[in-house]
mmCIF file of C-alpha atoms in Angstrom:
data_model
loop_
_atom_site.group_PDB
_atom_site.id
_atom_site.type_symbol
_atom_site.label_atom_id
_atom_site.label_comp_id
_atom_site.label_asym_id
_atom_site.label_seq_id
_atom_site.Cartn_x
_atom_site.Cartn_y
_atom_site.Cartn_z
ATOM 1 C CA MET A 1 25.804 -55.754 -59.524
ATOM 2 C CA LYS A 2 28.509 -58.310 -60.310
ATOM 3 C CA TYR A 3 26.730 -60.638 -62.492
ATOM 4 C CA LEU A 4 29.446 -63.408 -62.168
ATOM 5 C CA ASP A 5 28.743 -63.616 -58.553
ATOM 6 C CA LEU A 6 25.367 -64.958 -59.390
ATOM 7 C CA VAL A 7 26.883 -67.870 -61.366
ATOM 8 C CA PRO A 8 27.101 -71.157 -59.404
ATOM 9 C CA SER A 9 30.628 -72.285 -58.459
ATOM 10 C CA ASN A 10 30.488 -75.410 -60.664
ATOM 11 C CA ILE A 11 29.779 -73.279 -63.724
ATOM 12 C CA ALA A 12 32.245 -70.476 -62.750
ATOM 13 C CA GLN A 13 35.284 -72.838 -62.610
ATOM 14 C CA ILE A 14 34.640 -74.150 -66.154
ATOM 15 C CA ILE A 15 37.361 -73.257 -68.766
ATOM 16 C CA PRO A 16 35.344 -72.676 -71.946
ATOM 17 C CA TYR A 17 36.046 -74.896 -74.798
ATOM 18 C CA GLU A 18 38.206 -73.262 -77.417
ATOM 19 C CA ALA A 19 37.630 -74.482 -81.037
ATOM 20 C CA GLY A 20 40.198 -74.265 -83.704
ATOM 21 C CA LYS A 21 40.423 -71.040 -85.439
ATOM 22 C CA PRO A 22 38.226 -70.588 -88.492
ATOM 23 C CA ILE A 23 39.787 -69.731 -91.976
ATOM 24 C CA GLU A 24 38.137 -66.290 -92.145
ATOM 25 C CA GLU A 25 39.551 -65.099 -88.854
ATOM 26 C CA VAL A 26 43.039 -65.927 -89.728
ATOM 27 C CA GLN A 27 42.601 -64.281 -93.239
ATOM 28 C CA ARG A 28 41.194 -61.054 -91.598
ATOM 29 C CA GLU A 29 43.662 -60.829 -88.814
ATOM 30 C CA LEU A 30 46.932 -61.700 -90.791
ATOM 31 C CA LYS A 31 45.768 -60.254 -94.083
ATOM 32 C CA LEU A 32 46.239 -63.560 -95.871
ATOM 33 C CA LYS A 33 44.446 -64.692 -98.973
ATOM 34 C CA LYS A 34 45.392 -68.411 -98.898
ATOM 35 C CA VAL A 35 44.794 -70.212 -95.673
ATOM 36 C CA ILE A 36 43.986 -73.911 -95.008
ATOM 37 C CA LYS A 37 42.578 -75.392 -91.868
ATOM 38 C CA LEU A 38 43.981 -78.549 -90.449
ATOM 39 C CA ALA A 39 42.839 -77.920 -86.856
ATOM 40 C CA SER A 40 39.534 -79.622 -86.160
ATOM 41 C CA ASN A 41 39.828 -82.962 -87.667
ATOM 42 C CA GLU A 42 37.162 -82.238 -90.439
ATOM 43 C CA ASN A 43 36.993 -84.132 -93.853
ATOM 44 C CA THR A 44 38.585 -81.495 -96.029
ATOM 45 C CA PHE A 45 37.391 -83.450 -99.229
ATOM 46 C CA GLY A 46 33.976 -82.169 -98.447
ATOM 47 C CA PRO A 47 30.601 -84.023 -98.301
ATOM 48 C CA SER A 48 29.245 -86.790 -100.456
ATOM 49 C CA PRO A 49 27.653 -85.594 -103.675
ATOM 50 C CA LYS A 50 24.455 -87.319 -102.465
ATOM 51 C CA ALA A 51 24.510 -85.351 -99.314
ATOM 52 C CA LEU A 52 25.013 -82.067 -101.235
ATOM 53 C CA GLU A 53 22.120 -82.803 -103.441
ATOM 54 C CA ALA A 54 19.901 -83.447 -100.370
ATOM 55 C CA ILE A 55 21.075 -80.259 -98.965
ATOM 56 C CA LYS A 56 20.121 -78.347 -102.211
ATOM 57 C CA LYS A 57 16.611 -80.185 -102.278
ATOM 58 C CA PHE A 58 15.757 -79.439 -98.671
ATOM 59 C CA ALA A 59 16.945 -75.749 -98.650
ATOM 60 C CA ARG A 60 13.472 -74.766 -99.910
ATOM 61 C CA LYS A 61 11.868 -76.362 -96.776
ATOM 62 C CA VAL A 62 13.630 -74.563 -93.971
ATOM 63 C CA ASN A 63 10.624 -72.454 -93.154
ATOM 64 C CA TYR A 64 9.245 -75.622 -91.498
ATOM 65 C CA TYR A 65 10.507 -77.131 -88.256
ATOM 66 C CA PRO A 66 12.258 -80.384 -88.747
ATOM 67 C CA GLU A 67 10.784 -83.766 -88.327
ATOM 68 C CA GLU A 68 11.196 -83.883 -84.423
ATOM 69 C CA SER A 69 12.072 -87.501 -84.025
ATOM 70 C CA ALA A 70 14.373 -87.706 -87.023
ATOM 71 C CA PHE A 71 12.422 -90.752 -88.119
ATOM 72 C CA TYR A 72 13.934 -91.202 -91.560
ATOM 73 C CA LEU A 73 17.497 -90.763 -90.347
ATOM 74 C CA ARG A 74 16.820 -93.138 -87.398
ATOM 75 C CA GLU A 75 15.254 -95.686 -89.828
ATOM 76 C CA LYS A 76 18.344 -95.635 -92.114
ATOM 77 C CA LEU A 77 20.548 -95.968 -89.154
ATOM 78 C CA SER A 78 18.603 -98.860 -87.807
ATOM 79 C CA GLU A 79 18.890 -100.640 -91.121
ATOM 80 C CA LYS A 80 22.592 -99.868 -91.380
ATOM 81 C CA HIS A 81 23.409 -101.234 -87.945
ATOM 82 C CA GLY A 82 20.607 -103.869 -87.477
ATOM 83 C CA LEU A 83 19.040 -102.160 -84.505
ATOM 84 C CA ALA A 84 15.538 -100.945 -83.580
ATOM 85 C CA ARG A 85 14.726 -97.305 -84.022
ATOM 86 C CA GLU A 86 14.093 -97.169 -80.271
ATOM 87 C CA ASN A 87 17.668 -97.743 -79.674
ATOM 88 C CA ILE A 88 18.784 -94.514 -81.524
ATOM 89 C CA VAL A 89 18.538 -90.884 -80.743
ATOM 90 C CA THR A 90 19.970 -88.068 -82.972
ATOM 91 C CA ALA A 91 21.008 -84.637 -81.696
ATOM 92 C CA ASN A 92 22.797 -81.397 -82.617
ATOM 93 C CA GLY A 93 26.079 -83.098 -82.884
ATOM 94 C CA GLU A 94 27.877 -85.415 -80.569
ATOM 95 C CA THR A 95 28.695 -82.576 -78.156
ATOM 96 C CA GLU A 96 24.993 -82.232 -77.323
ATOM 97 C CA LEU A 97 24.656 -85.775 -76.664
ATOM 98 C CA ILE A 98 27.624 -85.659 -74.248
ATOM 99 C CA SER A 99 25.991 -82.963 -72.353
ATOM 100 C CA LEU A 100 22.546 -84.742 -72.389
ATOM 101 C CA ILE A 101 23.975 -87.886 -71.022
ATOM 102 C CA ALA A 102 25.487 -86.046 -68.183
ATOM 103 C CA ARG A 103 22.231 -84.416 -67.468
ATOM 104 C CA CYS A 104 20.554 -87.735 -67.448
ATOM 105 C CA PHE A 105 22.776 -89.802 -65.246
ATOM 106 C CA LEU A 106 24.833 -87.265 -63.100
ATOM 107 C CA ALA A 107 23.849 -85.290 -60.055
ATOM 108 C CA PRO A 108 25.988 -83.424 -57.605
ATOM 109 C CA ASP A 109 26.336 -86.500 -55.473
ATOM 110 C CA ASN A 110 27.459 -88.590 -58.393
ATOM 111 C CA HIS A 111 30.807 -89.479 -59.820
ATOM 112 C CA ALA A 112 32.326 -90.113 -63.298
ATOM 113 C CA VAL A 113 35.572 -91.406 -64.611
ATOM 114 C CA ILE A 114 37.349 -89.705 -67.670
ATOM 115 C CA SER A 115 40.798 -89.661 -69.011
ATOM 116 C CA LEU A 116 43.205 -86.775 -68.044
ATOM 117 C CA GLN A 117 44.051 -86.120 -71.723
ATOM 118 C CA THR A 118 41.113 -86.533 -73.903
ATOM 119 C CA PHE A 119 38.310 -84.669 -75.613
ATOM 120 C CA LEU A 120 37.571 -81.689 -73.289
ATOM 121 C CA MET A 121 33.706 -81.777 -73.556
ATOM 122 C CA TYR A 122 33.422 -84.851 -71.115
ATOM 123 C CA LYS A 123 34.884 -82.765 -68.318
ATOM 124 C CA ILE A 124 32.750 -79.648 -69.161
ATOM 125 C CA ALA A 125 29.672 -81.732 -69.196
ATOM 126 C CA ILE A 126 30.387 -83.251 -65.866
ATOM 127 C CA GLN A 127 31.167 -79.933 -64.410
ATOM 128 C CA VAL A 128 28.038 -78.304 -65.688
ATOM 129 C CA VAL A 129 25.875 -80.766 -63.576
ATOM 130 C CA GLY A 130 27.974 -80.402 -60.589
ATOM 131 C CA ALA A 131 29.112 -83.927 -60.298
ATOM 132 C CA SER A 132 32.566 -85.028 -59.216
ATOM 133 C CA PHE A 133 35.022 -86.846 -61.442
ATOM 134 C CA THR A 134 38.408 -88.693 -61.484
ATOM 135 C CA ALA A 135 40.604 -87.910 -64.368
ATOM 136 C CA VAL A 136 43.038 -90.919 -65.030
ATOM 137 C CA PRO A 137 46.338 -90.180 -66.770
ATOM 138 C CA LEU A 138 46.919 -91.831 -70.134
ATOM 139 C CA LYS A 139 49.471 -94.708 -70.302
ATOM 140 C CA ASN A 140 51.938 -94.681 -73.175
ATOM 141 C CA PHE A 141 49.612 -91.882 -74.666
ATOM 142 C CA ALA A 142 46.644 -94.389 -74.661
ATOM 143 C CA TYR A 143 43.669 -94.974 -72.343
ATOM 144 C CA ASP A 144 44.506 -97.017 -69.178
ATOM 145 C CA LEU A 145 41.358 -98.937 -68.750
ATOM 146 C CA LYS A 146 42.549 -100.910 -65.804
ATOM 147 C CA ALA A 147 43.213 -97.589 -63.833
ATOM 148 C CA MET A 148 39.996 -96.292 -64.907
ATOM 149 C CA LYS A 149 38.215 -99.228 -63.746
ATOM 150 C CA ASP A 150 40.094 -98.952 -60.336
ATOM 151 C CA ALA A 151 38.889 -95.433 -59.970
ATOM 152 C CA ILE A 152 35.133 -96.543 -59.865
ATOM 153 C CA GLN A 153 33.380 -95.427 -56.624
ATOM 154 C CA PRO A 154 30.017 -96.398 -55.268
ATOM 155 C CA SER A 155 28.650 -93.077 -56.569
ATOM 156 C CA THR A 156 30.194 -93.595 -60.111
ATOM 157 C CA ARG A 157 27.575 -93.633 -62.923
ATOM 158 C CA LEU A 158 29.542 -92.994 -66.107
ATOM 159 C CA ILE A 159 33.026 -93.924 -67.575
ATOM 160 C CA TYR A 160 33.806 -91.861 -70.837
ATOM 161 C CA ILE A 161 36.088 -93.445 -73.412
ATOM 162 C CA ALA A 162 37.056 -91.908 -76.608
ATOM 163 C CA ASN A 163 38.025 -94.610 -79.125
ATOM 164 C CA PRO A 164 40.108 -93.638 -80.913
ATOM 165 C CA ASN A 165 41.271 -90.940 -78.443
ATOM 166 C CA ASN A 166 41.329 -87.272 -79.372
ATOM 167 C CA PRO A 167 44.009 -85.858 -79.533
ATOM 168 C CA THR A 168 46.563 -88.791 -79.378
ATOM 169 C CA GLY A 169 44.997 -90.938 -82.062
ATOM 170 C CA THR A 170 45.589 -94.064 -79.955
ATOM 171 C CA TYR A 171 42.790 -96.692 -79.639
ATOM 172 C CA VAL A 172 41.518 -99.235 -77.152
ATOM 173 C CA ALA A 173 41.919 -102.770 -78.413
ATOM 174 C CA LYS A 174 39.020 -105.361 -78.143
ATOM 175 C CA THR A 175 40.764 -107.350 -75.455
ATOM 176 C CA GLU A 176 41.129 -104.242 -73.430
ATOM 177 C CA LEU A 177 37.442 -103.336 -73.665
ATOM 178 C CA ASP A 178 36.415 -106.974 -72.942
ATOM 179 C CA ASP A 179 38.422 -106.830 -69.653
ATOM 180 C CA LEU A 180 36.689 -103.382 -68.721
ATOM 181 C CA PHE A 181 33.258 -104.986 -68.975
ATOM 182 C CA LYS A 182 34.284 -107.995 -66.874
ATOM 183 C CA LYS A 183 32.761 -107.595 -63.302
ATOM 184 C CA LEU A 184 31.793 -103.867 -64.166
ATOM 185 C CA PRO A 185 29.582 -102.633 -61.261
ATOM 186 C CA GLY A 186 25.953 -102.632 -62.125
ATOM 187 C CA ASN A 187 25.754 -98.857 -61.366
ATOM 188 C CA VAL A 188 28.082 -97.870 -64.139
ATOM 189 C CA ILE A 189 27.476 -97.151 -67.852
ATOM 190 C CA VAL A 190 30.179 -96.942 -70.389
ATOM 191 C CA VAL A 191 29.871 -93.992 -72.758
ATOM 192 C CA LEU A 192 31.931 -95.062 -75.800
ATOM 193 C CA ASP A 193 32.724 -92.216 -78.130
ATOM 194 C CA GLU A 194 33.352 -93.595 -81.747
ATOM 195 C CA ALA A 195 33.457 -90.274 -83.556
ATOM 196 C CA TYR A 196 36.509 -91.522 -85.633
ATOM 197 C CA HIS A 197 35.672 -95.156 -85.884
ATOM 198 C CA GLU A 198 35.343 -95.241 -89.609
ATOM 199 C CA TYR A 199 39.023 -94.218 -90.003
ATOM 200 C CA VAL A 200 40.430 -97.148 -87.842
ATOM 201 C CA LEU A 201 41.576 -99.930 -90.167
ATOM 202 C CA LYS A 202 42.857 -102.322 -87.389
ATOM 203 C CA ASP A 203 41.707 -105.957 -86.866
ATOM 204 C CA ASP A 204 41.833 -105.578 -83.078
ATOM 205 C CA TYR A 205 39.619 -102.454 -83.033
ATOM 206 C CA PRO A 206 36.295 -103.129 -81.356
ATOM 207 C CA ASN A 207 32.966 -102.184 -82.691
ATOM 208 C CA GLY A 208 30.861 -100.766 -79.899
ATOM 209 C CA ILE A 209 27.654 -101.897 -81.384
ATOM 210 C CA GLU A 210 28.688 -105.567 -80.806
ATOM 211 C CA TYR A 211 28.970 -104.866 -77.031
ATOM 212 C CA PHE A 212 25.540 -103.274 -77.114
ATOM 213 C CA LYS A 213 24.003 -106.239 -78.859
ATOM 214 C CA LYS A 214 25.400 -108.552 -76.148
ATOM 215 C CA GLY A 215 23.533 -106.436 -73.509
ATOM 216 C CA TYR A 216 26.536 -104.503 -71.934
ATOM 217 C CA PRO A 217 25.863 -101.212 -70.167
ATOM 218 C CA ILE A 218 26.953 -98.862 -72.924
ATOM 219 C CA ILE A 219 26.010 -95.746 -74.810
ATOM 220 C CA ILE A 220 27.716 -95.469 -78.215
ATOM 221 C CA LEU A 221 28.302 -92.073 -79.647
ATOM 222 C CA ARG A 222 28.857 -91.513 -83.336
ATOM 223 C CA SER A 223 29.218 -88.496 -85.442
ATOM 224 C CA PHE A 224 28.464 -87.102 -89.016
ATOM 225 C CA SER A 225 31.036 -84.480 -88.581
ATOM 226 C CA LYS A 226 34.161 -86.438 -89.318
ATOM 227 C CA ILE A 227 34.408 -88.831 -92.293
ATOM 228 C CA TYR A 228 30.976 -87.948 -93.452
ATOM 229 C CA ALA A 229 32.089 -84.298 -93.688
ATOM 230 C CA LEU A 230 28.894 -82.691 -92.329
ATOM 231 C CA ALA A 231 30.532 -80.770 -89.416
ATOM 232 C CA GLY A 232 28.477 -77.579 -90.277
ATOM 233 C CA MET A 233 25.296 -79.506 -90.068
ATOM 234 C CA ARG A 234 25.747 -80.770 -86.462
ATOM 235 C CA VAL A 235 24.430 -84.160 -86.534
ATOM 236 C CA GLY A 236 25.298 -86.961 -84.117
ATOM 237 C CA TYR A 237 23.608 -89.949 -82.765
ATOM 238 C CA ALA A 238 23.693 -92.255 -79.799
ATOM 239 C CA ILE A 239 22.879 -95.972 -79.611
ATOM 240 C CA ALA A 240 21.739 -97.408 -76.335
ATOM 241 C CA HIS A 241 18.950 -99.396 -74.458
ATOM 242 C CA SER A 242 15.543 -98.030 -75.144
ATOM 243 C CA ASP A 243 15.209 -96.824 -71.573
ATOM 244 C CA ILE A 244 18.452 -94.721 -71.946
ATOM 245 C CA ILE A 245 17.118 -93.336 -75.135
ATOM 246 C CA LEU A 246 13.874 -92.422 -73.383
ATOM 247 C CA ALA A 247 15.872 -90.567 -70.644
ATOM 248 C CA ILE A 248 17.895 -88.562 -73.258
ATOM 249 C CA ASN A 249 14.743 -87.606 -74.984
ATOM 250 C CA ARG A 250 13.348 -86.226 -71.774
ATOM 251 C CA VAL A 251 16.062 -83.518 -71.630
ATOM 252 C CA ARG A 252 16.762 -83.170 -75.219
ATOM 253 C CA SER A 253 15.465 -79.884 -76.839
ATOM 254 C CA PRO A 254 12.730 -80.299 -79.429
ATOM 255 C CA PHE A 255 13.863 -80.102 -83.083
ATOM 256 C CA SER A 256 17.557 -80.511 -82.017
ATOM 257 C CA THR A 257 18.411 -82.017 -85.427
ATOM 258 C CA SER A 258 17.893 -79.709 -88.269
ATOM 259 C CA SER A 259 15.893 -80.749 -91.387
ATOM 260 C CA ILE A 260 18.848 -80.224 -93.724
ATOM 261 C CA GLY A 261 21.105 -82.000 -91.351
ATOM 262 C CA GLN A 262 18.756 -84.969 -91.245
ATOM 263 C CA ALA A 263 18.482 -85.028 -94.968
ATOM 264 C CA ALA A 264 22.179 -84.780 -95.636
ATOM 265 C CA ALA A 265 23.036 -87.397 -93.057
ATOM 266 C CA THR A 266 20.460 -89.770 -94.406
ATOM 267 C CA ALA A 267 21.700 -89.433 -98.011
ATOM 268 C CA ALA A 268 25.368 -89.602 -96.808
ATOM 269 C CA LEU A 269 24.673 -93.038 -95.374
ATOM 270 C CA ASP A 270 23.833 -94.282 -98.904
ATOM 271 C CA ASP A 271 27.159 -93.285 -100.298
ATOM 272 C CA THR A 272 29.323 -96.205 -99.144
ATOM 273 C CA GLU A 273 31.827 -95.605 -101.886
ATOM 274 C CA PHE A 274 32.574 -92.030 -100.732
ATOM 275 C CA ILE A 275 33.161 -93.302 -97.031
ATOM 276 C CA GLN A 276 35.466 -96.096 -98.300
ATOM 277 C CA ARG A 277 37.442 -93.706 -100.638
ATOM 278 C CA SER A 278 37.762 -91.201 -97.880
ATOM 279 C CA ALA A 279 39.011 -93.866 -95.486
ATOM 280 C CA ALA A 280 41.557 -95.100 -97.979
ATOM 281 C CA ILE A 281 43.001 -91.805 -98.912
ATOM 282 C CA ASN A 282 43.235 -90.775 -95.311
ATOM 283 C CA LYS A 283 45.218 -93.784 -94.482
ATOM 284 C CA GLU A 284 47.699 -93.192 -97.368
ATOM 285 C CA GLN A 285 48.093 -89.461 -96.410
ATOM 286 C CA ARG A 286 48.113 -90.056 -92.821
ATOM 287 C CA ASP A 287 50.974 -92.558 -93.158
ATOM 288 C CA PHE A 288 52.849 -90.083 -95.268
ATOM 289 C CA VAL A 289 52.418 -87.095 -92.925
ATOM 290 C CA TYR A 290 53.382 -89.273 -89.942
ATOM 291 C CA ARG A 291 56.652 -90.400 -91.733
ATOM 292 C CA GLU A 292 57.496 -86.910 -92.757
ATOM 293 C CA LEU A 293 56.971 -85.538 -89.169
ATOM 294 C CA GLN A 294 59.243 -88.401 -87.855
ATOM 295 C CA ASN A 295 61.923 -87.571 -90.545
ATOM 296 C CA SER A 296 61.830 -84.028 -89.534
ATOM 297 C CA GLY A 297 62.754 -84.800 -85.981
ATOM 298 C CA PHE A 298 59.365 -84.552 -84.242
ATOM 299 C CA ARG A 299 58.179 -87.064 -81.670
ATOM 300 C CA THR A 300 55.053 -88.752 -82.826
ATOM 301 C CA ILE A 301 52.585 -91.495 -81.993
ATOM 302 C CA ALA A 302 51.345 -94.046 -84.442
ATOM 303 C CA PRO A 303 47.918 -92.525 -85.635
ATOM 304 C CA SER A 304 44.717 -94.358 -86.299
ATOM 305 C CA ALA A 305 42.177 -91.573 -87.001
ATOM 306 C CA ASN A 306 42.371 -88.564 -89.327
ATOM 307 C CA PHE A 307 44.993 -86.599 -87.459
ATOM 308 C CA VAL A 308 48.566 -86.897 -86.149
ATOM 309 C CA TRP A 309 49.830 -85.880 -82.714
ATOM 310 C CA PHE A 310 53.293 -84.564 -82.605
ATOM 311 C CA GLU A 311 55.721 -82.979 -80.220
ATOM 312 C CA SER A 312 58.867 -80.884 -80.614
ATOM 313 C CA ASP A 313 61.704 -79.124 -78.671
ATOM 314 C CA ILE A 314 60.542 -75.934 -80.291
ATOM 315 C CA SER A 315 57.775 -74.186 -78.282
ATOM 316 C CA ALA A 316 54.456 -75.276 -79.591
ATOM 317 C CA SER A 317 52.896 -71.887 -79.297
ATOM 318 C CA THR A 318 55.758 -70.427 -81.356
ATOM 319 C CA LEU A 319 55.467 -73.260 -83.982
ATOM 320 C CA TYR A 320 51.734 -72.701 -84.092
ATOM 321 C CA ALA A 321 51.983 -68.917 -84.548
ATOM 322 C CA ASP A 322 54.623 -69.342 -87.254
ATOM 323 C CA LEU A 323 52.290 -71.695 -89.202
ATOM 324 C CA LEU A 324 49.436 -69.273 -88.971
ATOM 325 C CA HIS A 325 51.624 -66.681 -90.595
ATOM 326 C CA CYS A 326 52.180 -69.307 -93.376
ATOM 327 C CA GLY A 327 48.376 -69.730 -93.747
ATOM 328 C CA VAL A 328 48.184 -73.050 -91.976
ATOM 329 C CA ILE A 329 45.898 -73.662 -88.951
ATOM 330 C CA ILE A 330 46.513 -76.582 -86.703
ATOM 331 C CA ARG A 331 45.721 -77.240 -83.185
ATOM 332 C CA PRO A 332 48.135 -76.536 -80.011
ATOM 333 C CA LEU A 333 47.273 -78.949 -77.298
ATOM 334 C CA ARG A 334 48.018 -77.149 -73.995
ATOM 335 C CA ALA A 335 44.277 -77.337 -73.034
ATOM 336 C CA PHE A 336 44.358 -81.114 -73.472
ATOM 337 C CA GLY A 337 47.387 -81.343 -71.046
ATOM 338 C CA PHE A 338 50.136 -81.541 -73.528
ATOM 339 C CA ASP A 339 52.230 -78.357 -73.089
ATOM 340 C CA ASN A 340 54.410 -78.758 -76.043
ATOM 341 C CA SER A 341 52.383 -80.840 -78.552
ATOM 342 C CA LEU A 342 50.276 -80.087 -81.605
ATOM 343 C CA ARG A 343 47.742 -81.957 -83.633
ATOM 344 C CA VAL A 344 47.332 -81.756 -87.339
ATOM 345 C CA THR A 345 44.324 -82.914 -89.306
ATOM 346 C CA ILE A 346 44.919 -85.020 -92.310
ATOM 347 C CA GLY A 347 43.886 -82.935 -95.308
ATOM 348 C CA THR A 348 44.093 -83.317 -99.127
ATOM 349 C CA PRO A 349 47.463 -84.223 -100.552
ATOM 350 C CA ARG A 350 47.820 -80.431 -101.620
ATOM 351 C CA GLU A 351 46.958 -79.217 -98.151
ATOM 352 C CA ASN A 352 49.151 -81.761 -96.413
ATOM 353 C CA MET A 353 52.105 -80.679 -98.637
ATOM 354 C CA MET A 354 51.464 -77.048 -97.820
ATOM 355 C CA PHE A 355 51.588 -77.777 -94.147
ATOM 356 C CA LEU A 356 54.750 -79.796 -94.470
ATOM 357 C CA ASP A 357 56.544 -77.336 -96.684
ATOM 358 C CA ALA A 358 55.626 -74.506 -94.313
ATOM 359 C CA LEU A 359 56.923 -76.582 -91.375
ATOM 360 C CA LYS A 360 60.237 -77.181 -93.061
ATOM 361 C CA LYS A 361 60.746 -73.590 -93.947
ATOM 362 C CA ILE A 362 60.132 -72.702 -90.259
ATOM 363 C CA LEU A 363 62.569 -75.309 -89.069
ATOM 364 C CA LYS A 364 65.224 -74.017 -91.329
ATOM 365 C CA LYS A 365 64.995 -70.648 -89.656
ATOM 366 C CA LYS A 366 65.264 -72.007 -86.036
#
């Protein structure tokens, strides 16, 4: 029997998501002792001390299933954002929520609008449920919301927007988002992915929660994997109308947010000093890496999150492989639609210098 022949066509055509290489894999394959990972936009400073203490405390309770509704985490989030608990749902990372939302609102006869060069999981989630989609190209490396609005069809149910965008680091300004919501058809919900919003220090950057409070049709996605440095805990949350939250809970697996993840995320929300310090150091180091890449002759885009997109005349796959042999893992972007581009996460000052020094040594040999 050919088992793949039993797989539905919408599943068979999916290109699996390929994550950034883990440190251990590179050490094992290349026989390297010192390896740094700047590939997956993690906070390399590590979690808040308060989160670490909560992890230690709850480690003895992992024999019990987690609190299914994540009551205390949702309570903390509701206090932080001035919302009702009924407007919040947590899950096993943002990626699970992206999948759950597609399952709730898309069927094979429905349509969604995404960007052509953005986070890959939007497309995969749509393909899994068998819906159709229109992928709108970026304009000047940023979301073209006018073109996305023009792509809406009678069967459209969702528009996915990453703000800021991964992998380019550009962001949608408040005026642009305002225009999108003007005369938006009543059958369309905007899924606003704000995984990196804490890193954006711009006056014209919109806060999705304000649009929700005004009653716009929106689902806001946020993550504890980025600035909160809890990527291994897999905790994400959505903010939306209570009816939308009810629908998501209908398809969400029970106990989808681990007890340790809930405890760590709840504690991390109390450490505002850690978040502010992480954002400030990130901006300083991001600006430094951005300038150094420009000075080295790479084409770059002004970044707003915790990573920098860059492009070179040198083959991206060659540059990526050369950096791996220097013990530096970054992310090639062919899967995102950029054939000769790469993305580097902003790490600690020491990690950033290791990346830049390795890059300069490679360039000297070319």
